[in-house]
Coordinates of C-alpha atoms in Angstrom, one line a residue:
M1 CA -11.4 -3.3 -45.3
S2 CA -14.0 -0.5 -45.1
T3 CA -13.4 1.9 -42.0
N4 CA -17.1 1.4 -41.2
E5 CA -16.7 -2.2 -40.9
T6 CA -16.7 -3.7 -37.5
P7 CA -13.1 -5.2 -36.6
K8 CA -12.8 -8.7 -36.3
P9 CA -11.5 -10.5 -33.2
L10 CA -8.4 -12.3 -33.5
P11 CA -9.1 -16.1 -33.6
A12 CA -9.4 -18.0 -30.6
S13 CA -6.6 -20.8 -29.8
D14 CA -6.9 -24.1 -28.1
E15 CA -4.8 -22.6 -25.4
A16 CA -5.8 -19.6 -23.7
W17 CA -3.6 -16.9 -25.5
W18 CA -2.9 -14.9 -22.3
R19 CA -0.6 -17.7 -20.9
N20 CA 1.8 -16.5 -23.7
A21 CA 1.4 -13.0 -24.0
V22 CA 3.0 -10.0 -22.4
V23 CA 0.5 -7.5 -21.2
Y24 CA 1.5 -3.7 -21.9
E25 CA -0.9 -1.3 -20.0
I26 CA -1.3 2.1 -22.0
A27 CA -2.8 5.2 -20.4
A28 CA -3.8 6.9 -23.8
I29 CA -3.6 10.1 -22.5
S30 CA 0.0 9.6 -21.9
F31 CA 1.1 7.8 -24.7
Q32 CA 1.2 9.8 -27.7
D33 CA -0.5 13.0 -28.7
S34 CA -1.5 13.3 -32.4
N35 CA -3.0 17.0 -32.6
G36 CA -1.0 19.1 -30.4
D37 CA -3.5 19.6 -27.5
G38 CA -1.1 18.0 -25.0
Q39 CA -2.8 14.9 -24.3
G40 CA -2.6 11.6 -26.0
D41 CA -5.3 10.0 -28.2
L42 CA -6.4 7.2 -30.0
P43 CA -4.7 8.4 -33.4
G44 CA -1.5 8.9 -31.4
L45 CA -1.5 5.3 -30.5
L46 CA -2.3 4.3 -33.8
Q47 CA 0.9 6.0 -34.9
R48 CA 3.0 3.7 -32.3
I49 CA 1.5 0.3 -32.9
D50 CA 4.9 -0.4 -35.0
Y51 CA 6.9 0.2 -31.8
L52 CA 4.5 -2.3 -29.9
N53 CA 5.4 -4.9 -32.7
W54 CA 9.0 -4.3 -32.2
L55 CA 9.0 -4.7 -28.8
G56 CA 6.9 -7.9 -29.0
V57 CA 4.0 -7.4 -26.5
G58 CA 1.2 -9.9 -27.0
A59 CA -1.8 -7.5 -25.7
V60 CA -2.5 -4.0 -24.9
W61 CA -4.7 -3.1 -22.0
L62 CA -6.1 0.3 -22.4
T63 CA -7.2 2.7 -19.4
P64 CA -10.6 4.0 -20.0
I65 CA -11.2 6.2 -23.2
Y66 CA -14.9 6.3 -22.6
R67 CA -16.9 9.7 -22.5
S68 CA -16.0 11.2 -19.1
P69 CA -15.8 14.6 -17.4
N70 CA -12.4 13.3 -16.4
R71 CA -12.4 14.1 -12.9
D72 CA -10.7 10.7 -12.1
F73 CA -8.6 9.8 -14.9
G74 CA -11.4 8.8 -17.1
Y75 CA -12.8 6.4 -14.4
D76 CA -15.8 8.5 -13.9
I77 CA -17.7 7.3 -16.9
A78 CA -20.6 9.3 -18.3
D79 CA -21.4 6.8 -21.3
F80 CA -19.9 3.3 -21.2
C81 CA -20.4 2.9 -24.9
A82 CA -19.0 6.1 -26.4
V83 CA -15.5 7.3 -27.2
D84 CA -14.6 10.5 -25.4
P85 CA -14.0 13.1 -28.1
R86 CA -10.6 14.1 -26.5
F87 CA -9.4 10.6 -27.3
G88 CA -10.9 10.5 -30.8
T89 CA -13.9 8.7 -32.2
Q90 CA -15.4 5.3 -32.6
E91 CA -14.0 5.1 -36.0
D92 CA -10.6 6.0 -34.4
F93 CA -11.0 3.1 -32.0
D94 CA -12.1 0.6 -34.6
E95 CA -8.8 1.2 -36.4
V96 CA -6.6 1.0 -33.5
V97 CA -8.3 -2.6 -32.9
R98 CA -7.9 -3.3 -36.5
A99 CA -4.1 -2.5 -36.7
L100 CA -3.4 -4.2 -33.4
H101 CA -4.9 -7.2 -34.6
D102 CA -3.1 -7.0 -37.9
S103 CA 0.1 -7.2 -35.8
G104 CA -1.1 -10.1 -33.7
I105 CA -1.7 -7.9 -30.6
R106 CA -4.8 -8.3 -28.3
I107 CA -6.6 -5.4 -26.8
I108 CA -8.0 -5.3 -23.3
L109 CA -10.4 -2.4 -21.9
D110 CA -10.8 -1.1 -18.5
L111 CA -14.5 -2.2 -17.3
V112 CA -15.7 0.1 -14.6
P113 CA -18.6 -1.7 -13.2
N114 CA -18.7 -0.3 -9.6
H115 CA -19.6 3.3 -10.4
T116 CA -20.3 5.7 -13.0
S117 CA -19.9 9.6 -13.4
D118 CA -22.7 11.8 -11.9
E119 CA -23.3 13.0 -15.3
H120 CA -24.2 9.7 -16.6
A121 CA -27.7 9.3 -17.6
W122 CA -28.5 6.7 -15.4
F123 CA -27.5 8.7 -12.3
T124 CA -29.4 11.8 -13.9
E125 CA -32.6 9.6 -13.8
S126 CA -31.8 7.9 -10.4
R127 CA -31.4 11.1 -8.5
A128 CA -34.7 12.7 -10.0
S129 CA -37.1 10.9 -7.6
R130 CA -37.7 7.8 -5.4
S131 CA -40.2 6.7 -8.0
N132 CA -38.5 6.9 -11.2
P133 CA -37.5 3.4 -13.0
K134 CA -33.8 3.6 -12.1
A135 CA -34.4 4.8 -8.5
D136 CA -32.9 1.7 -7.2
W137 CA -29.8 1.6 -9.7
Y138 CA -27.4 3.3 -7.3
L139 CA -26.8 3.1 -3.2
W140 CA -29.4 5.3 -1.7
A141 CA -30.0 5.5 1.9
E142 CA -31.9 7.6 4.6
A143 CA -30.0 10.0 6.7
G144 CA -28.8 8.6 10.1
P145 CA -30.5 9.7 13.5
N146 CA -28.8 12.8 13.7
G147 CA -29.5 13.8 10.1
G148 CA -25.8 13.0 8.8
P149 CA -24.5 10.1 7.1
P150 CA -26.2 6.6 7.4
N151 CA -23.0 5.0 8.8
N152 CA -19.2 5.6 9.1
W153 CA -18.2 4.1 5.7
L154 CA -15.4 6.2 4.2
S155 CA -14.4 7.4 0.6
R156 CA -11.1 6.3 -0.5
F157 CA -10.4 9.7 -1.5
G158 CA -10.9 11.2 2.0
G159 CA -14.0 11.8 4.1
S160 CA -17.5 10.3 4.3
G161 CA -18.6 7.9 1.5
W162 CA -21.9 9.2 1.6
E163 CA -23.2 12.6 -0.2
W164 CA -26.4 14.1 0.3
C165 CA -28.9 14.6 -2.6
E166 CA -31.6 17.4 -2.2
E167 CA -33.8 16.0 -5.0
R168 CA -34.2 12.7 -3.4
R169 CA -33.5 13.8 0.3
Q170 CA -31.4 10.9 0.7
F171 CA -27.9 10.0 0.6
Y172 CA -25.9 8.2 -2.0
Y173 CA -22.8 6.3 -1.6
H174 CA -19.6 6.8 -3.4
S175 CA -16.3 4.7 -3.0
F176 CA -14.4 7.2 -4.6
L177 CA -15.2 11.0 -5.4
P178 CA -18.8 12.3 -4.7
S179 CA -19.1 12.7 -8.4
Q180 CA -18.5 8.7 -8.8
P181 CA -21.8 7.2 -7.2
D182 CA -21.6 3.7 -6.8
L183 CA -24.1 1.3 -8.7
N184 CA -26.5 -1.1 -7.1
W185 CA -25.3 -4.6 -8.0
R186 CA -28.1 -6.1 -6.2
N187 CA -30.3 -4.7 -8.9
R188 CA -30.9 -7.2 -11.8
E189 CA -31.3 -4.4 -14.1
V190 CA -28.0 -2.9 -13.4
R191 CA -26.4 -6.2 -14.1
E192 CA -28.2 -6.6 -17.4
A193 CA -27.2 -2.9 -18.4
M194 CA -23.5 -3.3 -17.8
A195 CA -23.6 -6.7 -19.7
S196 CA -24.9 -4.9 -22.7
T197 CA -22.0 -2.5 -22.3
M198 CA -19.6 -5.4 -22.2
R199 CA -21.2 -6.8 -25.3
F200 CA -21.0 -3.7 -27.3
W201 CA -17.3 -3.6 -27.1
L202 CA -16.8 -7.5 -27.5
D203 CA -18.9 -7.4 -30.5
R204 CA -16.3 -4.6 -31.8
G205 CA -13.5 -6.9 -31.4
V206 CA -12.2 -6.4 -27.9
D207 CA -10.2 -9.4 -26.6
G208 CA -11.4 -9.0 -22.8
F209 CA -11.6 -6.6 -20.1
R210 CA -9.5 -5.7 -16.9
V211 CA -12.2 -5.2 -14.3
D212 CA -11.3 -2.2 -11.9
A213 CA -12.1 -2.4 -8.4
S214 CA -13.8 -5.7 -8.9
A215 CA -13.8 -6.5 -4.9
V216 CA -16.1 -3.7 -3.9
L217 CA -19.0 -4.4 -6.1
I218 CA -21.3 -5.1 -3.4
K219 CA -21.5 -3.7 0.2
D220 CA -23.1 -4.8 3.2
D221 CA -26.9 -4.7 3.0
L222 CA -27.3 -3.9 6.7
L223 CA -25.2 -0.9 6.1
R224 CA -23.3 -1.9 9.2
D225 CA -20.4 0.5 10.4
N226 CA -16.6 -0.5 9.7
P227 CA -14.8 -1.0 12.8
P228 CA -11.6 1.0 13.6
D229 CA -8.0 -0.4 12.4
P230 CA -6.2 -1.0 15.6
E231 CA -3.1 -0.6 13.6
A232 CA -3.7 2.7 12.4
D233 CA -1.8 5.7 13.7
D234 CA -0.9 9.3 12.7
K235 CA 0.8 7.7 9.8
T236 CA -2.3 6.1 8.2
P237 CA -4.0 7.9 5.6
P238 CA -7.5 8.9 6.8
P239 CA -9.5 7.0 4.5
Q240 CA -7.8 3.8 5.8
A241 CA -8.7 4.5 9.5
N242 CA -11.4 1.9 9.5
M243 CA -11.2 -1.7 8.4
P244 CA -13.5 -2.2 5.4
V245 CA -15.0 -5.3 6.6
F246 CA -18.4 -4.1 5.3
T247 CA -17.4 -2.3 2.1
D248 CA -14.7 -4.5 0.6
D249 CA -14.4 -8.3 -0.5
R250 CA -17.9 -9.1 0.7
P251 CA -18.8 -12.6 -0.4
E252 CA -21.7 -11.6 -2.5
A253 CA -19.1 -9.6 -4.8
M254 CA -18.0 -12.9 -6.1
D255 CA -21.4 -13.6 -7.3
C256 CA -21.0 -10.4 -9.4
I257 CA -17.8 -11.4 -10.9
E258 CA -19.4 -14.7 -12.0
Y259 CA -21.9 -12.9 -13.5
I260 CA -19.5 -10.7 -15.6
R261 CA -17.6 -13.7 -16.4
G262 CA -20.5 -15.3 -17.7
V263 CA -21.2 -12.6 -20.2
L264 CA -17.4 -13.0 -21.2
D265 CA -17.7 -16.8 -21.9
E266 CA -20.4 -16.0 -24.4
Y267 CA -17.6 -15.2 -26.7
D268 CA -14.4 -17.4 -27.5
G269 CA -11.0 -16.7 -26.4
R270 CA -11.6 -13.4 -24.2
L271 CA -9.6 -12.4 -21.0
L272 CA -11.1 -11.4 -17.7
C273 CA -8.5 -9.9 -15.4
G274 CA -9.3 -7.9 -12.5
E275 CA -8.0 -5.6 -9.8
V276 CA -8.5 -7.2 -6.5
Q277 CA -7.8 -5.8 -3.0
G278 CA -6.7 -7.6 0.3
K279 CA -3.5 -9.5 0.9
T280 CA -1.9 -12.4 -1.1
D281 CA -3.7 -15.0 0.8
R282 CA -7.0 -13.6 -0.3
I283 CA -6.3 -13.7 -4.1
G284 CA -7.2 -17.5 -4.7
H285 CA -10.8 -17.1 -4.3
F286 CA -11.0 -14.5 -7.1
Y287 CA -10.0 -17.4 -9.6
G288 CA -13.5 -19.2 -8.8
N289 CA -14.4 -22.5 -7.5
S290 CA -17.7 -24.2 -8.7
K291 CA -17.9 -21.2 -11.1
P292 CA -15.1 -19.3 -13.0
R293 CA -14.5 -15.9 -11.9
L294 CA -11.3 -14.0 -13.1
N295 CA -8.9 -15.7 -15.5
L296 CA -6.1 -13.3 -13.9
P297 CA -6.7 -11.5 -10.4
L298 CA -3.7 -9.1 -10.7
N299 CA -0.9 -9.8 -8.5
F300 CA 1.3 -6.9 -7.3
A301 CA 3.5 -8.7 -4.9
L302 CA 6.6 -7.8 -6.9
L303 CA 5.8 -4.2 -6.2
D304 CA 5.0 -4.5 -2.5
T305 CA 7.9 -6.8 -1.4
E306 CA 11.1 -5.8 0.1
W307 CA 13.8 -6.0 -2.5
N308 CA 16.2 -8.6 -1.4
A309 CA 16.5 -12.4 -2.2
I310 CA 15.2 -13.5 1.2
S311 CA 11.8 -11.5 1.1
L312 CA 11.6 -12.1 -2.5
Q313 CA 11.6 -16.0 -2.0
A314 CA 8.9 -15.9 0.6
T315 CA 6.7 -13.4 -1.4
I316 CA 6.8 -15.7 -4.5
D317 CA 6.3 -18.8 -2.4
A318 CA 3.3 -17.2 -0.7
Y319 CA 1.7 -16.3 -3.7
F320 CA 2.0 -19.5 -5.6
N321 CA 0.7 -21.4 -2.5
A322 CA -2.2 -19.0 -2.6
I323 CA -3.5 -19.9 -5.8
P324 CA -5.5 -22.9 -6.7
K325 CA -4.2 -26.0 -8.2
G326 CA -4.4 -25.4 -12.1
A327 CA -5.0 -21.6 -11.9
W328 CA -2.6 -19.5 -14.2
P329 CA -0.5 -17.0 -12.3
D330 CA 0.6 -13.6 -13.2
F331 CA 2.9 -10.8 -12.1
V332 CA 2.6 -7.0 -12.4
I333 CA 5.3 -4.5 -12.2
G334 CA 3.6 -1.2 -13.0
G335 CA 0.3 0.6 -13.3
H336 CA -1.4 3.7 -13.7
D337 CA -1.9 3.8 -9.9
K338 CA 1.4 2.1 -8.7
H339 CA 4.6 4.3 -8.0
R340 CA 7.4 3.6 -10.7
V341 CA 9.2 0.6 -9.6
A342 CA 12.5 1.8 -11.1
S343 CA 12.4 4.7 -8.6
K344 CA 12.2 2.0 -5.6
L345 CA 14.9 -0.3 -7.2
G346 CA 17.2 1.9 -9.0
Q347 CA 18.3 1.2 -12.7
A348 CA 20.6 -1.6 -12.2
Q349 CA 18.2 -3.7 -10.4
A350 CA 15.3 -2.6 -12.8
R351 CA 17.3 -5.1 -15.2
I352 CA 17.0 -7.7 -12.6
L353 CA 13.3 -7.2 -12.4
A354 CA 13.2 -7.4 -16.1
M355 CA 14.6 -10.7 -15.9
L356 CA 12.6 -12.2 -13.1
L357 CA 9.4 -10.8 -14.9
M358 CA 9.9 -12.5 -18.0
T359 CA 11.1 -16.0 -16.8
I360 CA 8.9 -16.8 -13.8
R361 CA 5.7 -18.8 -14.5
G362 CA 2.9 -16.6 -15.3
T363 CA 1.6 -13.8 -17.5
P364 CA 3.7 -10.5 -17.3
F365 CA 1.9 -7.2 -16.9
L366 CA 3.9 -3.7 -17.4
F367 CA 3.1 -0.2 -17.5
A368 CA 4.3 2.0 -20.7
G369 CA 7.6 3.4 -19.8
D370 CA 8.7 0.5 -17.4
E371 CA 10.8 -0.8 -20.3
I372 CA 12.9 2.1 -20.3
G373 CA 13.2 2.5 -16.7
S374 CA 11.0 5.5 -16.2
E375 CA 10.8 6.9 -12.7
Q376 CA 8.6 9.1 -10.8
V377 CA 8.1 12.3 -12.2
P378 CA 8.2 15.4 -9.6
I379 CA 4.9 17.4 -10.2
P380 CA 4.7 21.1 -9.0
A381 CA 1.8 21.6 -6.8
E382 CA 0.0 23.8 -9.3
Q383 CA 0.2 21.1 -11.9
V384 CA -1.3 18.4 -9.8
R385 CA -4.3 16.8 -11.5
D386 CA -4.9 13.6 -9.3
P387 CA -7.8 14.2 -6.8
F388 CA -6.5 11.8 -4.6
E389 CA -3.2 13.9 -3.9
R390 CA -5.3 17.0 -3.7
L391 CA -7.9 15.4 -1.1
V392 CA -5.3 13.4 0.9
K393 CA -2.3 15.3 1.2
G394 CA 1.0 14.3 2.8
F395 CA 0.9 10.7 2.4
D396 CA 2.6 10.2 -0.7
L397 CA -0.7 8.9 -2.5
G398 CA -0.5 10.9 -5.5
R399 CA -0.6 9.1 -9.0
D400 CA 0.4 11.9 -11.3
P401 CA 4.3 11.0 -10.8
E402 CA 3.8 7.6 -12.6
R403 CA 1.2 9.0 -15.2
A404 CA 3.5 11.6 -16.8
P405 CA 3.7 11.3 -20.6
L406 CA 6.0 8.7 -22.2
R407 CA 9.3 10.3 -23.4
W408 CA 9.9 9.1 -26.8
D409 CA 13.0 11.2 -27.6
D410 CA 15.2 13.9 -26.0
T411 CA 13.4 16.9 -27.2
E412 CA 11.6 19.3 -24.7
A413 CA 8.2 17.7 -25.2
G414 CA 9.8 14.3 -25.6
G415 CA 8.3 13.5 -28.9
F416 CA 4.9 13.0 -27.2
T417 CA 3.3 16.2 -28.3
T418 CA 3.9 19.5 -30.2
G419 CA 2.1 21.4 -27.6
E420 CA 1.9 21.8 -23.8
P421 CA 1.9 18.2 -22.1
W422 CA -1.0 17.7 -19.8
L423 CA 1.4 16.6 -17.1
P424 CA 5.3 17.5 -17.1
L425 CA 7.4 15.0 -18.6
S426 CA 10.7 13.5 -16.8
G427 CA 13.4 16.0 -16.8
D428 CA 15.8 12.9 -17.5
R429 CA 15.7 13.6 -21.5
A430 CA 18.5 10.8 -22.0
R431 CA 15.8 8.2 -20.6
N432 CA 14.0 7.9 -23.7
I433 CA 12.6 5.3 -26.2
E434 CA 14.5 6.6 -29.6
A435 CA 17.9 6.5 -27.6
Q436 CA 17.2 3.1 -25.8
Q437 CA 16.3 1.6 -29.3
R438 CA 19.6 2.6 -30.6
D439 CA 21.8 1.1 -27.5
G440 CA 21.8 -2.6 -27.8
K441 CA 22.6 -2.8 -24.1
S442 CA 19.6 -0.6 -23.0
L443 CA 17.0 -1.7 -20.5
L444 CA 14.7 -1.7 -23.5
N445 CA 16.5 -3.9 -25.6
L446 CA 16.9 -6.3 -22.9
Y447 CA 13.0 -6.3 -22.3
R448 CA 13.0 -7.3 -26.2
E449 CA 15.4 -9.8 -25.9
L450 CA 13.5 -11.1 -23.1
I451 CA 10.3 -11.1 -24.6
A452 CA 11.8 -12.7 -27.9
L453 CA 13.4 -15.6 -25.6
R454 CA 10.2 -16.3 -23.9
R455 CA 8.7 -16.9 -27.4
R456 CA 11.4 -19.2 -28.4
E457 CA 11.8 -21.2 -25.3
P458 CA 8.5 -23.3 -24.7
C459 CA 10.0 -24.0 -20.9
L460 CA 9.7 -20.3 -20.2
L461 CA 6.2 -20.1 -21.3
H462 CA 4.9 -23.4 -19.8
G463 CA 7.4 -25.0 -17.5
E464 CA 6.9 -25.8 -14.1
Y465 CA 8.2 -23.3 -11.5
R466 CA 10.9 -25.1 -9.0
P467 CA 12.0 -22.7 -6.4
R468 CA 15.7 -22.9 -5.0
R469 CA 17.0 -21.8 -1.8
A470 CA 17.9 -18.0 -1.8
Q471 CA 21.6 -17.7 -0.7
N472 CA 24.0 -14.9 -0.4
D473 CA 21.8 -12.3 -2.0
V474 CA 21.1 -14.6 -5.3
F475 CA 17.5 -15.4 -5.8
S476 CA 17.3 -18.3 -8.1
F477 CA 14.8 -21.1 -9.4
E478 CA 14.2 -23.6 -12.2
R479 CA 11.9 -23.9 -14.8
S480 CA 11.2 -27.5 -16.4
L481 CA 9.4 -28.8 -19.2
G482 CA 9.8 -32.4 -20.5
E483 CA 13.5 -32.9 -20.7
T484 CA 14.1 -29.2 -20.6
E485 CA 15.6 -27.4 -17.5
I486 CA 16.2 -23.7 -17.3
L487 CA 18.0 -22.1 -14.4
V488 CA 17.6 -18.3 -13.6
G489 CA 20.1 -16.7 -10.9
L490 CA 19.6 -13.2 -10.0
N491 CA 22.1 -11.2 -8.0
L492 CA 20.1 -8.8 -6.1
S493 CA 23.1 -7.1 -4.2
G494 CA 25.5 -4.4 -5.9
E495 CA 28.5 -6.6 -5.2
P496 CA 29.8 -9.7 -7.0
R497 CA 28.2 -13.0 -5.9
L498 CA 28.5 -16.8 -6.4
F499 CA 25.4 -18.4 -8.1
E500 CA 25.8 -22.0 -6.7
W501 CA 24.8 -24.7 -9.1
Q502 CA 26.7 -27.9 -10.5
G503 CA 26.6 -28.9 -14.1
N504 CA 27.0 -27.8 -17.8
G505 CA 24.8 -25.4 -19.6
L506 CA 24.4 -22.6 -22.1
I507 CA 23.9 -19.0 -21.1
L508 CA 20.9 -17.9 -23.1
L509 CA 20.9 -14.2 -21.7
S510 CA 22.9 -12.2 -19.0
S511 CA 21.3 -9.0 -17.6
G512 CA 25.1 -7.8 -17.6
L513 CA 26.4 -5.6 -20.2
D514 CA 29.5 -7.8 -21.0
R515 CA 28.5 -11.3 -20.8
G516 CA 27.2 -12.9 -24.0
P517 CA 25.6 -16.3 -24.5
G518 CA 27.6 -19.2 -24.6
K519 CA 28.9 -22.5 -22.8
V520 CA 29.1 -22.2 -19.0
D521 CA 29.9 -24.7 -16.1
G522 CA 28.6 -24.1 -12.7
P523 CA 29.0 -22.3 -10.3
I524 CA 28.8 -18.8 -11.9
H525 CA 30.5 -15.7 -10.6
L526 CA 27.9 -13.0 -11.0
K527 CA 28.9 -9.4 -11.4
P528 CA 26.9 -6.9 -9.4
N529 CA 23.3 -6.5 -10.3
E530 CA 23.5 -9.5 -12.8
G531 CA 21.1 -12.0 -13.7
V532 CA 21.7 -15.1 -16.1
I533 CA 19.5 -17.6 -17.7
V534 CA 21.2 -20.8 -18.1
K535 CA 19.8 -23.8 -20.1
V536 CA 21.1 -26.7 -18.5
T537 CA 22.9 -29.3 -20.9
R538 CA 23.0 -33.2 -20.2

């Protein structure tokens, strides 16, 4: 195939492919560097596709690789239809798509419809005057009565969400950095322009999008002030002092998501997942009612729950009760702006989480490094890159610790680069992919076995979820499909526990280090931090 030929999409199937896939998020800048500049790039990702194939993931979600001044991890986009030179070229991207598809792996791109960089040509034109063709493409407003901002809306990165523009003698709104002006999704031309960017990538074989900040696409057209949060105190980060009633999760935002979904549905077999705000009980409406919205509103409940059997059963039950009948669930355990879960749970319980993630009903999402138990990397103050940490200090909001480059081996630069890494790598040199690939009992090999088991057992992919009562620190559930029944028992304590069930079965897999597959009769004496998957025999 010529390198100038547009990559072909993988064929669509009768069943939505994402129901069977494990989705693996990659921040290209932290995955693999190919040229020694200390930043990961697309040629580096190309070098590691064999690893993705070995692990068994079904899809890669790639954080933004678009042209950007990179003030916010590439989410400040200056050109939606160009690859940033620090990541490579359009040809490099096309080659990544081809190589992934040749391995049977789909690719999902981040779609950032809420805002652009202030260096985007659209904003340059919009800010030039109040009469130019793109004057209404962003959220502009007159100054308030005192000459200050139009209302009390806050930026998530601290301070007012309004920035003065001398050229227009008006304020523009930014949900994030002042260099990230929000687009006006009430403008039909804005929607059509964003649709064109989507088609650009879909025509190049991209298998779907993860919509960034999907709940904030529309703000109140009356510019009403947000009310103070009555529960805010001195431990509340300043950007969260008000309740975002008039800026987040507006009913009109659902129309925007429906529009985006409509564009995606022009193409067969494409996925739309998205970052949604709010509590679990609000997640259901992001799936859609009369019109479809997101295929998968991303669910971070496993990251937010207290890690004990009683809390876990309540969290999972609340989630399944919140999604509409027939909707497909998903579970996310990591991300580029989520603290590393292994730092919260510890390495022993990270194995339990892996078993839960790969056996519960729904599509699993993990972030590169979760499969080896990567933890938060301490970042010296002088090396902090994240604007959130620099602007809102003292609240543990910095995202650099989870964005540190992936450690492939135990060398100083971890096999990630031959240069100086853009962020420090973990000081735990022993926790690396190469070492864990060699160790048959490592967390990495447990993930690989679990992913392979999902593929072998249709019950784990498609079976119904049936909760069981959590008792004595053991969280357990059943999966059933036709005559097949699989039990999962997870010991969430560091002490031995009894997994109560009656009958005969085959242990398909244990998260423990010294229990292999084989026949078993219930109940099972679980070792500390052990989980088991049992296929019931009649």
